[in-house]
Short mmCIF file of N, CA and C in Angstrom, two decimals:
data_model
loop_
_atom_site.label_atom_id
_atom_site.label_comp_id
_atom_site.label_asym_id
_atom_site.label_seq_id
_atom_site.Cartn_x
_atom_site.Cartn_y
_atom_site.Cartn_z
N ASP A 25 14.06 2.97 -21.91
CA ASP A 25 14.70 2.21 -22.75
C ASP A 25 16.25 2.03 -22.42
N SER A 26 16.60 0.97 -21.53
CA SER A 26 18.16 0.35 -21.16
C SER A 26 18.77 0.53 -22.77
N SER A 27 18.62 -0.21 -24.14
CA SER A 27 19.60 -0.36 -24.25
C SER A 27 20.02 1.27 -25.29
N ILE A 28 19.08 1.70 -24.88
CA ILE A 28 20.12 3.54 -25.61
C ILE A 28 20.33 4.85 -24.04
N ASN A 29 19.82 3.77 -23.17
CA ASN A 29 19.86 4.82 -22.42
C ASN A 29 18.51 6.06 -21.89
N ASN A 30 18.03 5.80 -22.31
CA ASN A 30 16.91 7.08 -22.68
C ASN A 30 15.40 6.68 -22.01
N PRO A 31 14.72 7.32 -21.34
CA PRO A 31 13.34 6.97 -21.03
C PRO A 31 12.62 7.16 -21.55
N ARG A 32 11.45 6.34 -21.99
CA ARG A 32 10.04 6.92 -23.09
C ARG A 32 8.54 6.29 -22.53
N LYS A 33 7.75 7.20 -22.44
CA LYS A 33 6.87 7.07 -22.24
C LYS A 33 5.68 5.82 -22.27
N LEU A 34 5.74 5.15 -21.61
CA LEU A 34 4.83 3.78 -21.45
C LEU A 34 3.08 4.11 -21.43
N PHE A 35 2.64 4.98 -20.34
CA PHE A 35 1.37 5.34 -20.56
C PHE A 35 1.33 6.84 -19.48
N ASN A 36 0.21 7.40 -19.96
CA ASN A 36 0.05 8.59 -19.30
C ASN A 36 -1.49 8.42 -18.35
N ASN A 37 -2.55 8.22 -18.61
CA ASN A 37 -3.20 7.94 -17.64
C ASN A 37 -5.13 7.37 -17.80
N PHE A 38 -5.65 7.25 -16.93
CA PHE A 38 -7.09 6.79 -17.12
C PHE A 38 -7.44 8.11 -17.19
N LEU A 39 -7.71 8.68 -16.26
CA LEU A 39 -8.89 9.82 -15.60
C LEU A 39 -8.36 11.24 -16.63
N SER A 40 -9.54 11.55 -17.00
CA SER A 40 -9.19 12.65 -17.04
C SER A 40 -10.35 14.00 -16.21
N GLU A 41 -9.54 15.53 -16.44
CA GLU A 41 -10.52 16.56 -15.77
C GLU A 41 -11.04 17.61 -16.71
N TYR A 42 -12.19 17.97 -16.80
CA TYR A 42 -12.70 19.21 -17.62
C TYR A 42 -11.71 18.72 -19.48
N GLN A 43 -12.07 17.26 -19.67
CA GLN A 43 -11.72 16.86 -20.93
C GLN A 43 -10.07 16.66 -21.10
N VAL A 44 -9.19 16.83 -19.91
CA VAL A 44 -7.94 17.71 -19.99
C VAL A 44 -7.47 16.19 -19.36
N PRO A 45 -6.76 15.20 -20.31
CA PRO A 45 -5.72 13.93 -19.48
C PRO A 45 -5.35 14.34 -18.47
N LYS A 46 -5.89 13.61 -17.06
CA LYS A 46 -5.10 13.58 -15.74
C LYS A 46 -3.59 13.09 -15.80
N PRO A 47 -2.50 13.70 -15.34
CA PRO A 47 -1.67 12.69 -15.09
C PRO A 47 -1.45 12.10 -13.89
N VAL A 48 -0.91 10.70 -14.69
CA VAL A 48 -0.77 10.23 -13.10
C VAL A 48 0.34 10.55 -12.37
N VAL A 49 0.08 10.60 -10.58
CA VAL A 49 0.89 10.67 -9.80
C VAL A 49 1.44 9.58 -8.84
N ILE A 50 2.39 8.77 -9.25
CA ILE A 50 2.67 7.45 -8.54
C ILE A 50 3.29 7.90 -6.98
N SER A 51 3.39 7.32 -6.34
CA SER A 51 3.60 7.48 -4.80
C SER A 51 4.01 6.31 -4.67
N ASP A 52 3.68 5.21 -5.14
CA ASP A 52 4.60 4.27 -4.62
C ASP A 52 4.62 2.65 -5.39
N ALA A 53 5.69 1.83 -5.74
CA ALA A 53 5.43 1.03 -6.61
C ALA A 53 6.49 -0.66 -6.23
N CYS A 54 5.54 -1.81 -6.69
CA CYS A 54 6.74 -3.01 -6.39
C CYS A 54 6.13 -3.66 -7.33
N GLU A 55 7.12 -5.00 -7.67
CA GLU A 55 7.30 -5.98 -8.49
C GLU A 55 6.81 -7.16 -7.64
N ASP A 56 5.77 -7.88 -8.39
CA ASP A 56 5.37 -8.99 -7.91
C ASP A 56 6.52 -10.01 -8.44
N GLN A 57 6.06 -11.46 -8.19
CA GLN A 57 6.70 -12.80 -8.58
C GLN A 57 6.73 -12.91 -10.11
N ASN A 58 6.11 -12.37 -10.79
CA ASN A 58 5.78 -12.54 -12.27
C ASN A 58 6.13 -11.12 -13.08
N ASP A 59 6.98 -10.53 -12.25
CA ASP A 59 7.62 -9.67 -12.88
C ASP A 59 6.81 -8.61 -13.72
N ASN A 60 5.34 -8.35 -12.78
CA ASN A 60 4.45 -7.12 -13.14
C ASN A 60 4.62 -6.09 -11.83
N LEU A 61 4.10 -5.44 -12.61
CA LEU A 61 4.30 -4.14 -11.44
C LEU A 61 3.08 -3.58 -11.27
N TRP A 62 3.32 -3.29 -9.77
CA TRP A 62 1.91 -2.57 -9.22
C TRP A 62 2.48 -1.14 -8.64
N LEU A 63 1.37 -0.17 -8.94
CA LEU A 63 1.52 1.12 -8.38
C LEU A 63 0.58 1.87 -7.79
N SER A 64 0.65 2.54 -7.05
CA SER A 64 -0.07 3.23 -6.66
C SER A 64 -0.22 4.55 -6.54
N ASP A 65 -1.55 5.30 -6.72
CA ASP A 65 -1.12 6.68 -7.21
C ASP A 65 -2.27 7.43 -6.51
N TYR A 66 -2.21 8.79 -6.34
CA TYR A 66 -2.64 9.58 -5.40
C TYR A 66 -3.99 9.61 -6.01
N ASP A 67 -4.20 9.71 -6.87
CA ASP A 67 -6.03 9.88 -7.68
C ASP A 67 -6.40 8.59 -8.03
N GLU A 68 -5.90 7.71 -9.14
CA GLU A 68 -5.86 6.41 -10.05
C GLU A 68 -6.08 5.24 -8.70
N GLY A 69 -5.41 4.96 -7.91
CA GLY A 69 -5.79 4.17 -6.95
C GLY A 69 -4.41 3.20 -7.37
N ILE A 70 -5.10 1.96 -7.08
CA ILE A 70 -4.31 1.21 -8.00
C ILE A 70 -4.07 0.83 -9.32
N ILE A 71 -2.32 0.77 -9.71
CA ILE A 71 -2.64 0.04 -11.11
C ILE A 71 -1.78 -0.59 -11.46
N PHE A 72 -1.91 -1.43 -12.38
CA PHE A 72 -1.35 -2.74 -12.64
C PHE A 72 -0.49 -2.76 -14.15
N TYR A 73 0.86 -2.69 -14.27
CA TYR A 73 1.16 -3.02 -15.22
C TYR A 73 1.54 -4.45 -15.66
N ASP A 74 1.02 -5.43 -16.62
CA ASP A 74 1.43 -6.33 -16.85
C ASP A 74 2.40 -6.77 -18.26
N ARG A 75 3.63 -7.08 -17.36
CA ARG A 75 4.66 -7.59 -18.29
C ARG A 75 4.72 -8.40 -19.30
N ARG A 76 3.60 -9.10 -19.40
CA ARG A 76 3.73 -9.97 -20.82
C ARG A 76 2.94 -9.49 -21.72
N THR A 77 2.09 -8.76 -21.20
CA THR A 77 1.05 -7.90 -22.36
C THR A 77 1.34 -6.35 -22.70
N GLY A 78 2.33 -5.84 -21.45
CA GLY A 78 2.55 -4.45 -22.01
C GLY A 78 1.51 -3.54 -22.07
N ARG A 79 0.31 -3.78 -20.82
CA ARG A 79 -0.94 -3.24 -20.96
C ARG A 79 -0.82 -2.93 -19.52
N PHE A 80 -1.50 -1.26 -19.41
CA PHE A 80 -1.89 -0.77 -17.77
C PHE A 80 -3.58 -1.20 -17.83
N SER A 81 -3.78 -1.47 -16.55
CA SER A 81 -5.21 -1.24 -16.00
C SER A 81 -5.54 -1.22 -14.72
N LYS A 82 -6.54 -0.78 -14.50
CA LYS A 82 -7.25 -0.89 -12.75
C LYS A 82 -7.95 -2.04 -12.70
N PRO A 83 -7.13 -3.01 -11.98
CA PRO A 83 -8.10 -4.38 -11.87
C PRO A 83 -9.02 -4.58 -10.89
N PHE A 84 -8.69 -2.98 -9.85
CA PHE A 84 -9.94 -3.54 -8.79
C PHE A 84 -10.73 -2.37 -8.80
N LEU A 85 -10.94 -1.86 -10.25
CA LEU A 85 -12.34 -0.89 -10.40
C LEU A 85 -13.72 -0.87 -10.14
N SER A 86 -14.65 -2.13 -10.17
CA SER A 86 -15.65 -2.36 -9.65
C SER A 86 -15.39 -2.80 -7.95
N GLU A 87 -14.24 -3.03 -7.36
CA GLU A 87 -14.18 -3.54 -6.21
C GLU A 87 -14.33 -1.53 -5.39
N LEU A 88 -13.18 -1.01 -6.14
CA LEU A 88 -12.80 0.38 -5.17
C LEU A 88 -13.21 1.64 -5.76
N GLY A 89 -13.96 1.38 -6.98
CA GLY A 89 -14.26 2.97 -7.63
C GLY A 89 -13.29 3.27 -8.55
N GLU A 90 -13.90 4.27 -8.90
CA GLU A 90 -13.01 4.79 -10.03
C GLU A 90 -11.24 5.57 -9.61
N ARG A 91 -11.61 6.65 -8.19
CA ARG A 91 -10.83 7.74 -8.03
C ARG A 91 -10.64 7.39 -6.29
N ASN A 92 -9.39 6.66 -6.08
CA ASN A 92 -9.51 7.02 -4.61
C ASN A 92 -7.57 6.96 -4.63
N SER A 93 -7.32 7.64 -3.28
CA SER A 93 -5.77 8.05 -3.07
C SER A 93 -5.22 6.86 -2.41
N VAL A 94 -4.27 6.13 -2.91
CA VAL A 94 -3.02 5.13 -2.11
C VAL A 94 -1.74 5.79 -2.13
N THR A 95 -1.49 5.43 -1.45
CA THR A 95 -0.07 6.35 -1.01
C THR A 95 1.02 5.09 -0.83
N GLN A 96 0.72 3.90 -0.35
CA GLN A 96 1.61 2.65 0.08
C GLN A 96 1.55 1.30 -0.61
N ILE A 97 2.26 1.20 -1.29
CA ILE A 97 1.79 -0.77 -1.87
C ILE A 97 3.31 -1.23 -1.94
N PHE A 98 3.48 -2.79 -1.34
CA PHE A 98 4.47 -3.62 -1.33
C PHE A 98 3.79 -4.89 -1.86
N PHE A 99 4.82 -5.96 -1.68
CA PHE A 99 4.59 -7.09 -2.36
C PHE A 99 5.07 -8.32 -1.39
N ASN A 100 4.58 -9.51 -1.27
CA ASN A 100 5.05 -10.54 -0.06
C ASN A 100 4.12 -11.72 -0.34
N ARG A 101 5.27 -12.44 -0.50
CA ARG A 101 4.65 -14.12 -0.94
C ARG A 101 3.44 -14.25 -1.39
N GLY A 102 3.00 -13.93 -2.86
CA GLY A 102 2.07 -13.51 -3.58
C GLY A 102 1.19 -13.02 -3.19
N HIS A 103 0.99 -12.02 -2.58
CA HIS A 103 0.18 -10.99 -2.21
C HIS A 103 0.69 -9.67 -2.04
N CYS A 104 -0.10 -8.53 -2.63
CA CYS A 104 -0.03 -7.33 -2.59
C CYS A 104 -0.90 -6.66 -1.32
N TYR A 105 -0.08 -5.81 -0.91
CA TYR A 105 -0.61 -5.07 0.25
C TYR A 105 -0.56 -3.44 -0.24
N SER A 106 -1.90 -2.82 0.64
CA SER A 106 -1.74 -1.62 0.65
C SER A 106 -3.05 -1.14 1.10
N PHE A 107 -3.56 0.07 1.40
CA PHE A 107 -4.46 0.66 1.95
C PHE A 107 -5.44 2.01 1.77
N PHE A 108 -6.12 2.45 1.60
CA PHE A 108 -7.02 3.87 1.92
C PHE A 108 -7.69 4.03 2.83
N GLY A 109 -7.88 5.11 3.37
CA GLY A 109 -8.52 5.75 4.44
C GLY A 109 -8.48 4.64 5.65
N ASN A 110 -9.31 3.92 6.13
CA ASN A 110 -8.84 2.96 7.22
C ASN A 110 -9.34 1.75 7.42
N THR A 111 -9.07 1.40 5.63
CA THR A 111 -9.36 -0.04 4.92
C THR A 111 -7.82 -0.87 4.52
N VAL A 112 -7.76 -1.70 4.78
CA VAL A 112 -6.23 -2.38 4.31
C VAL A 112 -6.58 -3.34 3.14
N LEU A 113 -5.77 -3.26 2.08
CA LEU A 113 -6.06 -3.83 0.59
C LEU A 113 -5.25 -4.67 0.85
N ILE A 114 -5.72 -6.32 0.71
CA ILE A 114 -4.55 -7.24 0.22
C ILE A 114 -5.06 -8.15 -0.73
N TRP A 115 -4.34 -8.38 -1.84
CA TRP A 115 -4.93 -9.28 -3.12
C TRP A 115 -3.72 -9.95 -3.09
N ASN A 116 -4.25 -11.17 -3.92
CA ASN A 116 -3.50 -12.37 -4.59
C ASN A 116 -3.19 -11.92 -6.27
N VAL A 117 -1.88 -11.67 -6.49
CA VAL A 117 -0.95 -11.22 -7.56
C VAL A 117 -2.04 -12.14 -8.87
N ASP A 118 -1.95 -13.35 -8.40
CA ASP A 118 -2.12 -14.34 -9.55
C ASP A 118 -3.72 -14.43 -9.81
N SER A 119 -4.64 -14.49 -8.87
CA SER A 119 -6.03 -14.48 -8.91
C SER A 119 -6.70 -13.24 -9.47
N LEU A 120 -6.37 -12.10 -8.83
CA LEU A 120 -6.45 -10.75 -8.49
C LEU A 120 -7.45 -10.84 -7.82
N LYS A 121 -7.66 -11.80 -6.94
CA LYS A 121 -8.72 -11.59 -5.71
C LYS A 121 -8.58 -10.74 -5.01
N ILE A 122 -9.39 -9.45 -4.38
CA ILE A 122 -8.88 -8.48 -3.15
C ILE A 122 -9.70 -8.74 -1.90
N ARG A 123 -9.11 -8.85 -1.00
CA ARG A 123 -9.86 -8.54 0.37
C ARG A 123 -9.87 -7.27 1.11
N LYS A 124 -11.01 -6.52 1.37
CA LYS A 124 -11.01 -5.59 1.62
C LYS A 124 -10.99 -5.72 3.49
N MET A 125 -9.77 -5.19 4.49
CA MET A 125 -10.04 -5.68 6.02
C MET A 125 -10.27 -3.95 7.03
N ARG A 126 -11.35 -4.12 7.39
CA ARG A 126 -11.85 -2.89 8.07
C ARG A 126 -10.95 -3.56 9.39
N LEU A 127 -10.67 -1.70 9.82
CA LEU A 127 -9.75 -2.12 11.31
C LEU A 127 -11.04 -2.21 12.50
N PRO A 128 -10.57 -2.42 13.48
CA PRO A 128 -11.39 -2.38 14.75
C PRO A 128 -11.66 -0.81 14.79
N SER A 129 -13.29 -0.78 15.56
CA SER A 129 -14.18 0.22 15.50
C SER A 129 -13.18 1.20 16.60
N GLU A 130 -12.18 0.88 17.36
CA GLU A 130 -11.58 1.85 17.22
C GLU A 130 -10.69 2.82 16.99
N VAL A 131 -10.61 2.49 15.38
CA VAL A 131 -9.42 2.90 14.44
C VAL A 131 -10.15 4.36 13.78
N ASP A 132 -10.49 5.62 14.43
CA ASP A 132 -11.52 6.23 13.62
C ASP A 132 -10.60 7.52 12.63
N LYS A 133 -9.46 6.97 12.67
CA LYS A 133 -8.85 7.86 11.87
C LYS A 133 -8.11 6.96 11.14
N PRO A 134 -7.34 7.69 9.86
CA PRO A 134 -6.61 6.91 8.59
C PRO A 134 -5.32 6.02 8.94
N ILE A 135 -5.52 5.46 7.99
CA ILE A 135 -3.94 4.56 8.08
C ILE A 135 -3.44 5.97 7.57
N THR A 136 -1.85 5.93 8.06
CA THR A 136 -0.40 6.14 7.42
C THR A 136 0.12 5.25 7.00
N SER A 137 0.66 4.14 7.46
CA SER A 137 1.69 3.43 6.68
C SER A 137 1.46 1.92 7.25
N LEU A 138 2.06 0.93 6.21
CA LEU A 138 1.43 -0.49 6.54
C LEU A 138 3.28 -0.96 6.56
N ALA A 139 3.01 -2.21 7.31
CA ALA A 139 4.88 -2.96 7.19
C ALA A 139 4.60 -4.30 7.68
N LEU A 140 5.37 -5.19 6.67
CA LEU A 140 4.96 -6.54 7.25
C LEU A 140 6.48 -7.00 7.75
N ASP A 141 6.06 -7.78 9.24
CA ASP A 141 7.26 -8.16 9.90
C ASP A 141 8.04 -9.78 9.32
N SER A 142 8.98 -10.18 9.62
CA SER A 142 9.22 -11.17 9.32
C SER A 142 8.44 -12.65 10.19
N SER A 143 7.95 -12.52 11.04
CA SER A 143 6.89 -13.53 11.31
C SER A 143 5.55 -13.36 10.46
N GLY A 144 5.24 -12.54 10.02
CA GLY A 144 4.09 -12.48 8.80
C GLY A 144 2.94 -11.42 9.48
N HIS A 145 3.22 -10.82 10.60
CA HIS A 145 2.42 -9.78 11.46
C HIS A 145 2.13 -8.67 10.11
N LEU A 146 1.02 -8.34 10.18
CA LEU A 146 1.11 -6.73 9.70
C LEU A 146 0.70 -5.30 10.35
N TRP A 147 2.06 -4.67 10.69
CA TRP A 147 2.16 -3.74 11.40
C TRP A 147 1.33 -2.30 10.94
N ILE A 148 -0.22 -1.67 11.47
CA ILE A 148 -0.55 -0.74 11.01
C ILE A 148 0.05 0.88 11.28
N ALA A 149 0.26 1.17 10.61
CA ALA A 149 0.52 2.96 11.94
C ALA A 149 -0.60 3.52 10.91
N THR A 150 -1.60 4.16 12.38
CA THR A 150 -2.88 5.61 12.23
C THR A 150 -2.57 6.24 13.07
N GLN A 151 -3.26 7.22 12.69
CA GLN A 151 -3.32 8.77 13.76
C GLN A 151 -3.65 8.40 15.27
N SER A 152 -4.54 7.37 15.37
CA SER A 152 -5.05 6.36 16.75
C SER A 152 -4.29 5.25 17.30
N GLY A 153 -3.02 5.29 16.78
CA GLY A 153 -1.57 4.06 17.49
C GLY A 153 -1.17 3.27 16.38
N LEU A 154 -0.80 2.19 16.68
CA LEU A 154 -0.05 1.03 16.10
C LEU A 154 -1.04 -0.20 16.28
N PHE A 155 -1.43 -0.91 15.21
CA PHE A 155 -2.24 -1.90 15.51
C PHE A 155 -1.02 -3.16 14.94
N ALA A 156 -1.20 -4.35 15.74
CA ALA A 156 -0.89 -5.26 14.76
C ALA A 156 -1.27 -6.32 14.88
N TYR A 157 -1.87 -6.86 13.10
CA TYR A 157 -2.47 -7.84 12.39
C TYR A 157 -1.91 -9.04 12.42
N ASN A 158 -2.68 -10.15 13.31
CA ASN A 158 -1.60 -11.16 13.35
C ASN A 158 -2.76 -12.23 12.09
N VAL A 159 -1.56 -12.27 10.98
CA VAL A 159 -2.56 -13.02 9.67
C VAL A 159 -3.03 -14.46 9.82
N SER A 160 -2.74 -15.20 10.40
CA SER A 160 -2.91 -16.70 10.99
C SER A 160 -3.87 -16.78 12.25
N THR A 161 -4.15 -15.99 13.08
CA THR A 161 -5.24 -15.74 13.88
C THR A 161 -6.27 -14.59 13.45
N GLY A 162 -6.35 -13.99 12.67
CA GLY A 162 -6.96 -13.10 12.93
C GLY A 162 -7.56 -11.83 13.37
N THR A 163 -6.58 -11.60 14.74
CA THR A 163 -6.48 -10.86 15.74
C THR A 163 -5.61 -9.71 15.68
N TYR A 164 -6.09 -9.04 16.36
CA TYR A 164 -5.46 -7.52 16.21
C TYR A 164 -5.24 -6.96 17.44
N SER A 165 -3.80 -6.62 17.82
CA SER A 165 -3.37 -5.94 19.03
C SER A 165 -2.88 -4.47 18.50
N HIS A 166 -4.00 -3.69 19.73
CA HIS A 166 -3.41 -2.09 19.82
C HIS A 166 -2.64 -1.53 20.88
N PHE A 167 -1.72 -0.83 20.28
CA PHE A 167 -0.18 0.18 20.94
C PHE A 167 -0.73 1.37 20.87
N THR A 168 -0.55 2.18 22.28
CA THR A 168 -0.44 3.40 22.17
C THR A 168 0.10 4.56 23.34
N THR A 169 0.17 5.10 23.50
CA THR A 169 1.07 6.04 24.51
C THR A 169 1.00 5.50 25.84
N ALA A 170 -0.31 4.49 26.22
CA ALA A 170 -0.01 3.65 27.18
C ALA A 170 0.49 2.62 27.30
N ASP A 171 1.01 2.23 26.32
CA ASP A 171 1.89 0.96 26.07
C ASP A 171 3.58 1.33 25.72
N GLY A 172 3.63 2.98 25.84
CA GLY A 172 5.39 3.55 25.43
C GLY A 172 5.28 4.34 24.47
N LEU A 173 4.30 4.16 23.56
CA LEU A 173 4.79 5.04 22.35
C LEU A 173 4.70 6.55 22.72
N LEU A 174 5.87 7.42 21.62
CA LEU A 174 5.74 8.74 22.22
C LEU A 174 4.43 9.30 21.94
N SER A 175 3.81 8.96 20.93
CA SER A 175 2.27 9.78 20.10
C SER A 175 1.57 8.45 19.76
N ASN A 176 0.22 8.84 19.59
CA ASN A 176 -0.71 8.24 18.89
C ASN A 176 -0.77 8.42 17.21
N ASP A 177 -0.23 9.67 17.50
CA ASP A 177 -0.26 10.29 15.97
C ASP A 177 0.55 9.77 15.18
N MET A 178 0.78 8.35 14.75
CA MET A 178 1.65 7.55 13.92
C MET A 178 1.57 8.33 12.32
N ASN A 179 1.87 9.36 12.12
CA ASN A 179 1.89 9.98 10.88
C ASN A 179 3.05 9.63 10.40
N GLY A 180 3.42 8.93 9.59
CA GLY A 180 5.02 8.48 8.76
C GLY A 180 4.85 7.45 8.17
N THR A 181 6.08 6.91 8.11
CA THR A 181 6.71 6.12 7.14
C THR A 181 7.14 4.44 8.35
N LEU A 182 6.33 3.13 8.08
CA LEU A 182 6.86 2.24 9.21
C LEU A 182 7.57 1.38 8.40
N TYR A 183 8.75 0.93 9.04
CA TYR A 183 9.75 -0.29 8.58
C TYR A 183 10.22 -1.13 9.76
N CYS A 184 9.76 -2.55 9.14
CA CYS A 184 10.27 -3.79 10.14
C CYS A 184 11.26 -4.44 9.17
N ARG A 185 12.66 -4.32 10.29
CA ARG A 185 14.14 -4.92 10.01
C ARG A 185 13.81 -6.46 9.93
N SER A 186 14.69 -7.29 9.35
CA SER A 186 14.70 -8.62 9.31
C SER A 186 15.14 -9.16 10.71
N ASP A 187 15.30 -8.45 11.66
CA ASP A 187 15.97 -8.40 12.91
C ASP A 187 14.97 -8.48 13.79
N GLY A 188 13.89 -8.00 13.32
CA GLY A 188 12.39 -7.60 14.74
C GLY A 188 12.41 -6.14 14.47
N THR A 189 13.64 -5.37 14.14
CA THR A 189 13.65 -3.96 14.63
C THR A 189 12.58 -3.34 13.39
N MET A 190 11.57 -2.45 14.68
CA MET A 190 10.78 -1.34 13.54
C MET A 190 11.33 -0.10 13.75
N ILE A 191 10.90 0.57 12.56
CA ILE A 191 11.64 2.05 12.42
C ILE A 191 10.67 2.70 11.60
N PHE A 192 10.37 3.74 12.81
CA PHE A 192 9.39 4.79 12.77
C PHE A 192 9.57 6.07 11.49
N GLY A 193 9.35 6.51 10.81
CA GLY A 193 9.84 7.97 10.22
C GLY A 193 8.90 9.10 10.22
N PRO A 194 8.87 9.48 11.57
CA PRO A 194 7.78 10.85 11.30
C PRO A 194 7.73 11.84 10.77
N SER A 195 7.12 12.72 10.71
CA SER A 195 7.51 13.94 9.35
C SER A 195 8.42 14.65 10.27
N ARG A 196 8.79 14.36 11.79
CA ARG A 196 9.36 15.14 12.38
C ARG A 196 10.98 13.85 12.86
N GLY A 197 11.53 13.82 12.06
CA GLY A 197 12.92 12.59 12.63
C GLY A 197 12.50 11.29 12.73
N THR A 198 13.34 10.59 13.30
CA THR A 198 12.92 9.14 13.28
C THR A 198 13.02 8.61 14.06
N ARG A 199 12.09 7.38 14.73
CA ARG A 199 11.91 6.95 15.54
C ARG A 199 12.14 5.36 15.49
N LYS A 200 13.11 4.57 16.66
CA LYS A 200 13.13 3.15 16.46
C LYS A 200 12.10 2.46 17.58
N LEU A 201 11.14 1.49 16.75
CA LEU A 201 10.51 0.93 17.97
C LEU A 201 10.63 -0.70 17.92
N VAL A 202 10.73 -1.03 18.90
CA VAL A 202 10.85 -2.46 18.94
C VAL A 202 9.55 -3.18 19.45
N PRO A 203 8.89 -4.25 18.66
CA PRO A 203 7.94 -4.92 19.31
C PRO A 203 8.25 -5.31 20.58
#
């Protein structure tokens, strides 16, 4: 509550374990163009806060199930992006229509991070290398050590700067990638 400079609890949980409420464990959050909040949770998956109604919900319960681990979420031009396992999730924040994108068959390991560049390409870091998804053509490019990556194990956080530079933060230091 900014009027009294004091936090207050708005929401506790959806899930319970052994009849005990399981607290949410938020890993990431973003705000859409409607001032609504989208939260990713390690157990609950995707949580939506509708600012207009003041209510929390799990809008993709039927599509994704009750429990899944979602670690990253971001908003860009009317859509939110997230992932779990080796499935990319993209949804329209107005219609709440979600699309599950399976990666090419050579990706047999989970996604670790997503980033969108200024050209609209979705970059997907995996433990099988780096993938670029061209949103307009629906095609993938796959980059590995054969293309100059230091490791195919892209376990970390990927970030695309507006100047086209990509930064990857692995668990052991930061590396600059240039597409």
